[in-house]
Short mmCIF file of C-alpha atoms (C1' of nucleotides) in Angstrom, two decimals:
data_model
loop_
_atom_site.label_atom_id
_atom_site.label_comp_id
_atom_site.label_asym_id
_atom_site.label_seq_id
_atom_site.Cartn_x
_atom_site.Cartn_y
_atom_site.Cartn_z
CA UNK C 189 -59.28 -25.97 10.54
CA UNK C 190 -59.06 -22.42 9.05
CA UNK C 191 -59.60 -21.14 5.80
CA UNK C 192 -56.05 -20.86 5.31
CA UNK C 193 -55.51 -24.65 5.71
CA UNK C 194 -58.69 -25.20 3.48
CA UNK C 195 -57.82 -23.58 0.27
CA UNK C 196 -54.88 -25.67 -0.61
CA UNK C 197 -56.90 -29.17 -0.42
CA UNK C 198 -59.58 -27.50 -2.47
CA UNK C 199 -57.08 -26.52 -5.24
CA UNK C 200 -55.94 -30.08 -5.34
CA UNK C 201 -59.67 -31.39 -5.44
CA UNK C 202 -60.29 -29.15 -8.33
CA UNK C 203 -58.75 -31.10 -11.10
CA UNK C 204 -60.12 -33.69 -12.77
CA UNK C 205 -57.26 -35.67 -13.51
CA UNK C 206 -56.02 -35.65 -9.72
CA UNK C 207 -60.11 -36.46 -8.76
CA UNK C 208 -59.13 -39.77 -11.14
CA UNK C 209 -56.15 -40.31 -9.34
CA UNK C 210 -57.76 -40.76 -5.83
CA UNK C 211 -60.71 -42.40 -7.20
CA UNK C 212 -58.34 -45.24 -8.15
CA UNK C 213 -56.37 -44.73 -5.01
CA UNK C 214 -59.31 -44.89 -2.84
CA UNK C 215 -59.84 -48.63 -4.20
CA UNK C 216 -56.33 -49.80 -4.12
CA UNK C 217 -52.72 -48.72 -3.53
CA UNK C 218 -50.77 -48.12 -6.54
CA UNK C 219 -47.36 -46.89 -8.08
CA UNK C 220 -47.11 -43.88 -10.08
CA UNK C 221 -46.41 -46.34 -13.21
CA UNK C 222 -49.49 -48.62 -12.56
CA UNK C 223 -51.31 -45.12 -12.33
CA UNK C 224 -50.23 -44.00 -15.93
CA UNK C 225 -51.15 -47.10 -17.01
CA UNK C 226 -54.98 -46.71 -15.91
CA UNK C 227 -55.26 -43.13 -16.91
CA UNK C 228 -54.48 -41.01 -19.89
CA UNK C 229 -51.70 -39.10 -18.69
CA UNK C 230 -47.92 -39.60 -18.66
CA UNK C 231 -46.38 -41.20 -15.38
CA UNK C 232 -44.18 -37.41 -14.79
CA UNK C 233 -47.94 -35.95 -14.99
CA UNK C 234 -48.75 -38.21 -11.97
CA UNK C 235 -46.11 -37.99 -10.15
CA UNK C 236 -46.51 -34.27 -9.96
CA UNK C 237 -50.19 -34.46 -9.16
CA UNK C 238 -49.23 -36.74 -6.49
CA UNK C 239 -46.99 -34.55 -4.64
CA UNK C 240 -49.75 -31.78 -4.75
CA UNK C 241 -52.24 -34.38 -3.12
CA UNK C 242 -49.39 -35.48 -0.79
CA UNK C 243 -48.71 -32.07 0.31
CA UNK C 244 -52.31 -31.48 1.47
CA UNK C 245 -52.45 -34.63 3.35
CA UNK C 246 -54.76 -36.45 0.61
CA UNK C 247 -52.68 -39.03 -0.36
CA UNK C 248 -49.57 -41.36 1.40
CA UNK C 249 -46.97 -43.28 0.15
CA UNK C 250 -44.47 -46.15 1.17
CA UNK C 251 -41.71 -47.76 -0.67
CA UNK C 252 -42.18 -51.79 -1.76
CA UNK C 253 -39.38 -53.01 -3.01
CA UNK C 254 -38.21 -50.47 -5.92
CA UNK C 255 -41.58 -49.30 -6.30
CA UNK C 256 -43.79 -46.68 -4.50
CA UNK C 257 -47.06 -47.28 -3.42
CA UNK C 258 -49.56 -44.81 -2.85
CA UNK C 259 -53.24 -44.50 -1.08
CA UNK C 260 -55.86 -41.99 -0.51
CA UNK C 261 -56.58 -40.67 2.71
CA UNK C 262 -60.34 -40.58 3.44
CA UNK C 263 -59.81 -39.44 7.09
CA UNK C 264 -58.13 -36.12 5.18
CA UNK C 265 -61.25 -35.72 3.27
CA UNK C 266 -63.59 -36.14 6.19
CA UNK C 267 -61.84 -33.65 8.31
CA UNK C 268 -62.02 -31.22 5.80
CA UNK C 269 -65.92 -32.12 5.00
CA UNK C 270 -66.55 -31.26 8.78
CA UNK C 271 -65.12 -27.75 8.36
CA UNK C 272 -66.88 -27.08 5.45
CA UNK C 273 -70.32 -28.11 6.84
CA UNK C 274 -69.76 -25.80 9.97
CA UNK C 275 -69.00 -22.71 7.59
CA UNK C 276 -72.14 -23.52 5.59
CA UNK C 277 -74.13 -23.61 8.81
CA UNK C 278 -72.90 -20.62 10.16
CA UNK C 279 -73.62 -18.55 6.98
CA UNK C 280 -76.96 -19.75 7.27
CA UNK C 281 -77.48 -18.93 10.67
CA UNK C 282 -75.91 -15.61 10.25
CA UNK C 283 -77.98 -14.53 7.36
CA UNK C 284 -81.36 -15.77 8.86
CA UNK C 285 -80.32 -13.65 11.64
CA UNK C 286 -79.84 -10.45 9.70
CA UNK C 287 -83.42 -11.16 7.70
CA UNK C 288 -85.17 -11.68 11.11
CA UNK C 289 -83.98 -8.25 12.35
CA UNK C 290 -85.27 -6.51 8.68
CA UNK C 291 -88.56 -8.13 8.99
CA UNK C 292 -88.92 -7.28 12.58
CA UNK C 293 -91.94 -4.80 13.01
CA UNK L 86 -74.11 -35.77 -5.91
CA UNK L 87 -71.54 -37.07 -8.36
CA UNK L 88 -67.92 -35.90 -8.94
CA UNK L 89 -68.73 -34.37 -12.28
CA UNK L 90 -70.76 -31.81 -10.03
CA UNK L 91 -68.55 -31.57 -7.59
CA UNK L 92 -65.18 -30.46 -9.52
CA UNK L 93 -66.71 -26.82 -10.31
CA UNK L 94 -67.48 -26.39 -6.63
CA UNK L 95 -63.93 -27.14 -5.55
CA UNK L 96 -62.60 -25.05 -8.44
CA UNK L 97 -64.83 -22.07 -7.03
CA UNK L 98 -63.41 -22.71 -3.54
CA UNK L 99 -59.92 -22.89 -4.46
CA UNK L 100 -59.53 -19.29 -5.06
CA UNK L 101 -58.56 -16.80 -1.90
CA UNK L 102 -60.23 -13.92 -3.53
CA UNK L 103 -63.67 -15.92 -3.67
CA UNK L 104 -63.40 -17.16 -0.01
CA UNK L 105 -62.90 -13.63 1.01
CA UNK L 106 -66.11 -12.69 -0.76
CA UNK L 107 -67.86 -15.86 0.41
CA UNK L 108 -66.66 -14.75 3.74
CA UNK L 109 -68.25 -11.55 3.45
CA UNK L 110 -71.47 -12.63 1.89
CA UNK L 111 -71.71 -15.15 4.81
CA UNK L 112 -71.90 -12.22 7.42
CA UNK L 113 -74.49 -9.67 5.28
CA UNK L 114 -75.89 -9.11 1.79
CA UNK L 115 -73.61 -7.12 -0.34
CA UNK L 116 -73.33 -5.43 -3.49
CA UNK L 117 -70.24 -6.16 -6.24
CA UNK L 118 -69.22 -2.32 -5.29
CA UNK L 119 -69.69 -2.81 -1.36
CA UNK L 120 -67.51 -5.68 -2.11
CA UNK L 121 -64.85 -3.81 -4.07
CA UNK L 122 -64.55 -1.24 -1.07
CA UNK L 123 -63.89 -3.89 1.31
CA UNK L 124 -61.53 -5.93 -0.87
CA UNK L 125 -58.24 -4.95 -2.27
CA UNK L 126 -59.47 -6.02 -6.05
CA UNK L 127 -61.56 -4.19 -8.41
CA UNK L 128 -65.44 -4.35 -8.63
CA UNK L 129 -65.14 -5.75 -12.41
CA UNK L 130 -62.93 -8.77 -10.97
CA UNK L 131 -65.52 -9.22 -7.86
CA UNK L 132 -68.26 -9.54 -10.80
CA UNK L 133 -66.42 -12.41 -12.32
CA UNK L 134 -65.89 -14.12 -9.09
CA UNK L 135 -69.70 -13.74 -8.26
CA UNK L 136 -70.24 -15.02 -11.82
CA UNK L 137 -68.23 -18.22 -11.16
CA UNK L 138 -69.64 -18.88 -7.47
CA UNK L 139 -73.24 -18.39 -8.61
CA UNK L 140 -72.57 -21.15 -11.62
CA UNK L 141 -72.31 -23.65 -8.90
CA UNK L 142 -74.75 -22.19 -6.59
CA UNK L 143 -72.72 -20.78 -3.89
CA UNK L 144 -74.34 -17.56 -4.03
CA UNK L 145 -77.50 -15.80 -4.67
CA UNK L 146 -78.53 -12.85 -5.92
CA UNK L 147 -81.68 -10.05 -6.37
CA UNK L 148 -82.19 -6.79 -7.52
CA UNK L 149 -82.52 -3.72 -4.89
CA UNK L 150 -83.39 -0.92 -6.79
CA UNK L 151 -80.55 -0.26 -8.88
CA UNK L 152 -78.23 -2.51 -6.93
CA UNK L 153 -77.91 -6.14 -7.05
CA UNK L 154 -77.29 -7.62 -3.58
CA UNK L 155 -75.63 -10.82 -2.90
CA UNK L 156 -75.49 -13.33 -0.45
CA UNK L 157 -73.81 -16.81 0.75
CA UNK L 158 -75.72 -19.82 -0.10
CA UNK L 159 -74.40 -22.22 3.17
CA UNK L 160 -76.71 -25.13 2.08
CA UNK L 161 -75.09 -25.64 -1.14
CA UNK L 162 -71.61 -25.85 1.38
CA UNK L 163 -73.33 -28.19 3.65
CA UNK L 164 -74.39 -30.37 0.40
CA UNK L 165 -71.02 -30.49 -0.72
CA UNK L 166 -69.71 -31.42 2.70
CA UNK L 167 -71.81 -34.44 3.05
CA UNK L 168 -70.85 -35.80 -0.31
CA UNK L 169 -67.15 -35.30 0.46
CA UNK L 170 -67.55 -37.11 4.06
CA UNK L 171 -69.11 -39.88 2.06
CA UNK L 172 -66.42 -40.65 -0.39
CA UNK L 173 -63.98 -40.40 2.32
CA UNK L 174 -65.51 -43.03 4.44
CA UNK L 175 -65.67 -45.50 1.40
CA UNK L 176 -62.06 -44.86 0.66
CA UNK L 177 -61.42 -46.01 4.39
CA UNK L 178 -63.76 -48.55 4.27
CA UNK L 179 -62.21 -50.02 1.01
CA UNK L 180 -58.73 -49.99 1.75
CA UNK L 181 -59.03 -51.34 5.18
CA UNK L 182 -61.00 -54.23 3.68
CA UNK L 183 -57.77 -55.02 1.29
CA UNK L 184 -55.32 -54.71 4.28
CA UNK L 185 -57.67 -57.10 6.12
CA UNK L 186 -57.23 -59.66 3.07
CA UNK L 187 -53.62 -58.90 2.48
CA UNK L 188 -52.87 -59.55 6.04
CA UNK L 189 -54.97 -62.70 6.47
CA UNK L 190 -53.07 -66.02 7.23
"C1'" DG O 109 -81.69 18.37 -16.55
"C1'" DT O 110 -77.50 17.00 -14.37
"C1'" DT O 111 -74.42 14.72 -11.59
"C1'" DG O 112 -73.36 10.67 -8.93
"C1'" DT O 113 -73.21 6.04 -8.02
"C1'" DG O 114 -74.02 1.18 -9.43
"C1'" DT O 115 -73.75 -2.01 -13.44
"C1'" DG O 116 -72.65 -4.54 -17.99
"C1'" DC O 117 -69.62 -6.02 -21.52
"C1'" DA O 118 -65.12 -6.18 -24.08
"C1'" DA O 119 -60.28 -6.38 -24.80
"C1'" DC O 120 -55.66 -6.72 -22.80
"C1'" DT O 121 -51.75 -8.40 -19.94
"C1'" DC O 122 -49.77 -11.84 -17.19
"C1'" DC O 123 -48.46 -16.06 -14.58
"C1'" DA O 124 -49.41 -20.48 -12.43
"C1'" DG O 125 -49.71 -25.16 -13.74
"C1'" DA O 126 -51.06 -29.11 -16.34
"C1'" DG O 127 -48.80 -31.72 -19.59
"C1'" DT O 128 -45.11 -33.17 -22.35
"C1'" DT O 129 -40.26 -35.12 -23.71
"C1'" DG O 130 -35.77 -36.35 -22.80
"C1'" DC O 131 -32.40 -38.20 -19.89
"C1'" DA O 132 -29.95 -40.26 -15.60
"C1'" DC O 133 -30.06 -43.54 -11.91
"C1'" DA O 134 -31.76 -47.49 -8.84
"C1'" DT O 135 -33.39 -51.87 -8.19
"C1'" DG O 136 -35.40 -56.48 -9.45
"C1'" DC O 137 -35.29 -60.80 -12.04
"C1'" DT O 138 -32.82 -64.13 -14.91
"C1'" DA K 131 -23.34 -59.75 -15.79
"C1'" DG K 132 -27.43 -57.69 -18.47
"C1'" DC K 133 -31.82 -56.58 -19.38
"C1'" DA K 134 -36.40 -54.59 -17.92
"C1'" DT K 135 -39.05 -52.04 -15.23
"C1'" DG K 136 -39.96 -47.97 -11.81
"C1'" DT K 137 -38.44 -43.54 -10.19
"C1'" DG K 138 -36.52 -38.43 -9.88
"C1'" DC K 139 -35.19 -34.49 -11.83
"C1'" DA K 140 -34.94 -30.71 -15.40
"C1'" DA K 141 -36.51 -27.67 -19.29
"C1'" DC K 142 -39.95 -26.97 -22.45
"C1'" DT K 143 -44.88 -25.58 -24.50
"C1'" DC K 144 -49.24 -24.02 -23.80
"C1'" DT K 145 -53.82 -22.71 -22.06
"C1'" DG K 146 -56.86 -21.23 -18.41
"C1'" DG K 147 -57.68 -17.73 -15.43
"C1'" DA K 148 -57.13 -13.74 -12.06
"C1'" DG K 149 -57.15 -8.94 -12.68
"C1'" DT K 150 -57.03 -4.47 -15.03
"C1'" DT K 151 -58.34 -0.33 -17.63
"C1'" DG K 152 -61.64 1.61 -20.72
"C1'" DC K 153 -66.34 3.06 -21.98
"C1'" DA K 154 -71.33 2.70 -22.12
"C1'" DC K 155 -75.59 2.62 -19.90
"C1'" DA K 156 -78.97 2.37 -16.22
"C1'" DC K 157 -81.52 4.79 -12.27
"C1'" DA K 158 -81.67 7.58 -7.98
"C1'" DA K 159 -81.14 12.39 -5.81
"C1'" DC K 160 -80.73 17.27 -6.12
#
DNA sequence: GTTGTGTGCAACTCCAGAGTTGCACATGCT
DNA sequence: AGCATGTGCAACTCTGGAGTTGCACACAAC
Protein backbone atom coordinates (compact mmCIF):
# COMPACT_ATOMS: atom_id res chain seq x y z
CA UNK A 1 0.00 0.00 0.00
CA UNK A 2 1.54 3.31 -1.03
CA UNK A 3 1.36 6.62 0.80
CA UNK A 4 -1.04 7.86 -1.86
CA UNK A 5 -3.69 5.34 -0.86
CA UNK A 6 -2.95 5.93 2.80
CA UNK A 7 -3.80 9.63 3.04
CA UNK A 8 -7.56 9.36 2.33
CA UNK A 9 -7.91 6.75 5.07
CA UNK A 10 -6.29 9.07 7.60
CA UNK A 11 -8.42 11.96 6.41
CA UNK A 12 -11.43 9.73 7.07
CA UNK A 13 -10.14 8.77 10.52
CA UNK A 14 -9.29 12.36 11.46
CA UNK A 15 -12.89 13.24 12.33
CA UNK A 16 -14.42 12.56 15.75
CA UNK A 17 -17.92 12.07 14.41
CA UNK A 18 -16.67 9.46 11.94
CA UNK A 19 -14.91 7.64 14.77
CA UNK A 20 -18.15 7.68 16.72
CA UNK A 21 -19.90 6.20 13.68
CA UNK A 22 -17.20 3.56 13.28
CA UNK A 23 -17.44 2.67 16.93
CA UNK A 24 -21.19 2.05 16.53
CA UNK A 25 -20.70 0.11 13.30
CA UNK A 26 -17.99 -1.97 14.92
CA UNK A 27 -20.54 -3.31 17.39
CA UNK A 28 -23.63 -3.65 15.20
CA UNK A 29 -24.90 -3.21 11.67
CA UNK A 30 -27.03 -0.07 11.62
CA UNK A 31 -28.90 2.16 9.18
CA UNK A 32 -28.17 5.87 8.77
CA UNK A 33 -31.34 6.74 10.66
CA UNK A 34 -30.45 4.40 13.51
CA UNK A 35 -27.04 6.09 13.72
CA UNK A 36 -28.69 9.50 13.72
CA UNK A 37 -30.73 8.42 16.75
CA UNK A 38 -27.59 7.49 18.70
CA UNK A 39 -25.35 10.39 17.66
CA UNK A 40 -25.84 14.15 18.10
CA UNK A 41 -25.88 14.93 14.37
CA UNK A 42 -28.39 14.89 11.54
CA UNK A 43 -29.04 11.85 9.37
CA UNK A 44 -27.81 13.81 6.35
CA UNK A 45 -24.50 14.49 8.08
CA UNK A 46 -24.22 10.79 8.89
CA UNK A 47 -24.91 9.91 5.24
CA UNK A 48 -22.07 12.17 4.11
CA UNK A 49 -19.70 10.61 6.63
CA UNK A 50 -20.71 7.12 5.52
CA UNK A 51 -19.92 8.08 1.93
CA UNK A 52 -16.43 9.17 2.98
CA UNK A 53 -15.88 6.01 4.99
CA UNK A 54 -17.20 3.78 2.19
CA UNK A 55 -15.00 5.60 -0.33
CA UNK A 56 -11.85 4.35 1.38
CA UNK A 57 -13.24 0.93 2.30
CA UNK A 58 -13.78 1.45 6.02
CA UNK A 59 -17.49 0.60 5.87
CA UNK A 60 -19.61 -1.74 3.75
CA UNK A 61 -23.33 -1.43 3.10
CA UNK A 62 -26.26 -3.58 1.94
CA UNK A 63 -30.00 -3.11 1.56
CA UNK A 64 -32.32 -4.85 4.01
CA UNK A 65 -35.86 -4.16 2.85
CA UNK A 66 -36.34 -0.42 2.70
CA UNK A 67 -33.35 0.40 4.86
CA UNK A 68 -29.60 0.31 4.18
CA UNK A 69 -27.43 -1.29 6.85
CA UNK A 70 -23.77 -0.42 7.32
CA UNK A 71 -20.90 -2.18 9.11
CA UNK A 72 -17.28 -1.37 9.88
CA UNK A 73 -14.58 -3.19 7.93
CA UNK A 74 -11.91 -4.21 10.42
CA UNK A 75 -9.65 -5.75 7.81
CA UNK A 76 -9.23 -2.38 6.12
CA UNK A 77 -8.04 -0.91 9.41
CA UNK A 78 -5.66 -3.79 10.03
CA UNK A 79 -4.29 -3.45 6.52
CA UNK A 80 -3.62 0.26 7.11
CA UNK A 81 -2.02 -0.50 10.48
CA UNK A 82 0.47 -2.92 8.90
CA UNK A 83 1.48 -0.34 6.30
CA UNK A 84 1.95 2.26 9.04
CA UNK A 85 4.07 -0.03 11.15
CA UNK A 86 6.33 -0.81 8.20
CA UNK A 87 6.90 2.89 7.55
CA UNK A 88 7.63 3.61 11.22
CA UNK A 89 10.14 0.80 11.40
CA UNK A 90 11.81 2.04 8.24
CA UNK A 91 12.22 5.55 9.67
CA UNK A 92 13.89 4.27 12.80
CA UNK A 93 16.10 1.93 10.79
CA UNK A 94 17.34 4.67 8.45
CA UNK A 95 17.85 7.34 11.10
CA UNK A 96 19.67 4.87 13.33
CA UNK A 97 22.00 4.08 10.43
CA UNK A 98 22.76 7.77 9.93
CA UNK A 99 23.48 8.27 13.63
CA UNK A 100 25.80 5.28 13.56
CA UNK A 101 27.78 6.83 10.70
CA UNK A 102 27.87 10.26 12.38
CA UNK A 103 29.23 8.80 15.61
CA UNK A 104 31.79 6.60 13.89
CA UNK A 105 35.42 7.26 14.92
CA UNK B 1 -4.02 4.28 23.73
CA UNK B 2 -7.58 5.58 23.57
CA UNK B 3 -9.44 6.91 20.56
CA UNK B 4 -9.11 10.41 22.00
CA UNK B 5 -5.33 10.35 21.66
CA UNK B 6 -5.62 8.71 18.27
CA UNK B 7 -7.59 11.38 16.41
CA UNK B 8 -4.92 14.14 16.48
CA UNK B 9 -2.37 11.74 15.02
CA UNK B 10 -4.66 10.95 12.10
CA UNK B 11 -5.41 14.62 11.62
CA UNK B 12 -1.66 15.14 11.38
CA UNK B 13 -1.27 12.26 8.92
CA UNK B 14 -4.19 13.39 6.78
CA UNK B 15 -2.18 16.07 4.97
CA UNK B 16 -0.03 15.34 1.92
CA UNK B 17 2.49 18.07 2.69
CA UNK B 18 3.00 16.67 6.16
CA UNK B 19 3.57 13.22 4.70
CA UNK B 20 6.16 14.72 2.37
CA UNK B 21 7.85 16.32 5.38
CA UNK B 22 7.77 13.05 7.30
CA UNK B 23 9.22 11.20 4.34
CA UNK B 24 12.18 13.63 4.29
CA UNK B 25 12.60 13.47 8.06
CA UNK B 26 12.49 9.69 7.93
CA UNK B 27 15.62 9.68 5.80
CA UNK B 28 17.61 12.53 7.34
CA UNK B 29 17.53 15.13 10.12
CA UNK B 30 16.79 18.47 8.50
CA UNK B 31 16.07 22.08 9.45
CA UNK B 32 12.90 23.91 8.44
CA UNK B 33 14.81 25.88 5.82
CA UNK B 34 16.35 22.72 4.37
CA UNK B 35 12.86 21.24 4.11
CA UNK B 36 11.59 24.40 2.44
CA UNK B 37 14.31 23.96 -0.20
CA UNK B 38 13.14 20.44 -1.02
CA UNK B 39 9.39 20.98 -0.87
CA UNK B 40 7.16 23.34 -2.88
CA UNK B 41 5.97 25.33 0.14
CA UNK B 42 7.21 28.22 2.26
CA UNK B 43 9.40 27.78 5.31
CA UNK B 44 6.62 29.29 7.44
CA UNK B 45 4.19 26.66 6.20
CA UNK B 46 6.75 23.97 7.04
CA UNK B 47 7.17 25.43 10.52
CA UNK B 48 3.43 25.21 11.14
CA UNK B 49 3.34 21.61 9.93
CA UNK B 50 6.29 20.75 12.16
CA UNK B 51 4.42 22.20 15.12
CA UNK B 52 1.43 19.97 14.35
CA UNK B 53 3.65 16.91 13.96
CA UNK B 54 5.61 17.67 17.12
CA UNK B 55 2.38 18.22 19.04
CA UNK B 56 1.38 14.58 18.59
CA UNK B 57 4.89 13.19 18.90
CA UNK B 58 5.57 12.36 15.27
CA UNK B 59 8.71 14.52 15.07
CA UNK B 60 11.42 15.50 17.56
CA UNK B 61 13.66 18.55 17.35
CA UNK B 62 16.97 19.81 18.73
CA UNK B 63 19.14 22.86 18.23
CA UNK B 64 22.40 22.48 16.33
CA UNK B 65 24.16 25.83 16.45
CA UNK B 66 21.82 28.41 15.02
CA UNK B 67 19.59 25.93 13.24
CA UNK B 68 16.95 23.53 14.55
CA UNK B 69 17.05 20.00 13.18
CA UNK B 70 14.02 17.73 13.08
CA UNK B 71 13.58 13.98 12.69
CA UNK B 72 10.66 11.60 12.31
CA UNK B 73 9.73 9.42 15.28
CA UNK B 74 9.04 5.94 13.95
CA UNK B 75 8.09 4.51 17.31
CA UNK B 76 5.13 6.90 17.53
CA UNK B 77 3.87 5.58 14.21
CA UNK B 78 4.38 1.97 15.22
CA UNK B 79 2.54 2.63 18.49
CA UNK B 80 -0.40 4.09 16.57
CA UNK B 81 -0.36 1.17 14.14
CA UNK B 82 -0.67 -1.35 16.97
CA UNK B 83 -3.65 0.50 18.45
CA UNK B 84 -5.31 0.59 15.01
CA UNK B 85 -4.78 -3.11 14.44
CA UNK B 86 -6.31 -3.94 17.80
CA UNK B 87 -9.41 -1.90 17.00
CA UNK B 88 -9.79 -3.48 13.56
CA UNK B 89 -9.52 -6.96 14.98
CA UNK B 90 -12.09 -6.12 17.62
CA UNK B 91 -14.60 -4.91 14.99
CA UNK B 92 -14.27 -8.12 13.00
CA UNK B 93 -14.54 -10.23 16.15
CA UNK B 94 -17.72 -8.54 17.38
CA UNK B 95 -19.47 -8.41 14.00
CA UNK B 96 -18.60 -12.04 13.34
CA UNK B 97 -20.17 -12.96 16.67
CA UNK B 98 -23.36 -11.12 15.76
CA UNK B 99 -23.56 -12.82 12.37
CA UNK B 100 -23.10 -16.18 14.06
CA UNK B 101 -26.04 -15.50 16.36
CA UNK B 102 -28.22 -14.24 13.49
CA UNK B 103 -27.59 -17.35 11.44
CA UNK B 104 -28.12 -19.73 14.34
CA UNK B 105 -30.97 -22.24 13.84
C1' DG C 1 30.98 45.98 12.08
C1' DT C 2 28.51 44.13 8.25
C1' DT C 3 26.43 40.67 5.63
C1' DG C 4 23.99 36.40 4.95
C1' DT C 5 21.42 32.69 6.59
C1' DG C 6 18.09 30.50 9.93
C1' DT C 7 14.34 31.27 13.01
C1' DG C 8 9.96 33.30 15.27
C1' DC C 9 5.73 35.82 15.31
C1' DA C 10 1.54 38.09 13.41
C1' DA C 11 -1.97 39.29 10.13
C1' DC C 12 -4.17 38.17 5.99
C1' DT C 13 -6.46 35.28 2.08
C1' DC C 14 -8.85 31.34 0.62
C1' DC C 15 -11.07 26.95 0.20
C1' DA C 16 -12.45 22.32 1.71
C1' DG C 17 -15.52 20.11 4.52
C1' DA C 18 -18.75 19.54 8.61
C1' DG C 19 -23.35 20.48 9.54
C1' DT C 20 -27.78 22.29 8.63
C1' DT C 21 -32.58 22.84 6.45
C1' DG C 22 -35.91 21.71 2.90
C1' DC C 23 -38.10 18.90 -0.32
C1' DA C 24 -39.03 14.70 -3.10
C1' DC C 25 -39.29 9.76 -3.50
C1' DA C 26 -39.57 4.85 -2.12
C1' DT C 27 -41.21 1.20 0.68
C1' DG C 28 -43.26 -1.30 4.66
C1' DC C 29 -47.39 -1.71 7.65
C1' DT C 30 -52.40 -1.53 8.86
C1' DA D 1 -55.61 3.49 -0.08
C1' DG D 2 -53.22 5.97 3.61
C1' DC D 3 -49.73 6.81 6.91
C1' DA D 4 -45.21 6.40 8.86
C1' DT D 5 -40.54 5.67 8.30
C1' DG D 6 -36.06 5.44 5.68
C1' DT D 7 -33.50 7.30 1.98
C1' DG D 8 -31.51 10.64 -1.71
C1' DC D 9 -30.38 15.04 -3.52
C1' DA D 10 -29.50 20.06 -3.51
C1' DA D 11 -28.48 24.54 -1.69
C1' DC D 12 -26.85 27.14 2.05
C1' DT D 13 -23.90 28.67 6.25
C1' DC D 14 -19.76 28.77 8.72
C1' DT D 15 -15.58 27.51 10.86
C1' DG D 16 -10.87 25.39 10.68
C1' DG D 17 -6.74 25.02 8.60
C1' DA D 18 -3.27 25.37 4.68
C1' DG D 19 -0.53 28.77 2.66
C1' DT D 20 1.09 33.29 1.93
C1' DT D 21 3.53 37.89 2.79
C1' DG D 22 5.94 41.01 5.87
C1' DC D 23 8.79 42.21 9.53
C1' DA D 24 11.95 41.57 13.51
C1' DC D 25 15.58 39.12 15.80
C1' DA D 26 19.64 35.80 16.55
C1' DC D 27 23.93 34.09 15.32
C1' DA D 28 27.83 32.55 12.33
C1' DA D 29 31.35 34.01 8.90
C1' DC D 30 34.06 37.41 6.62
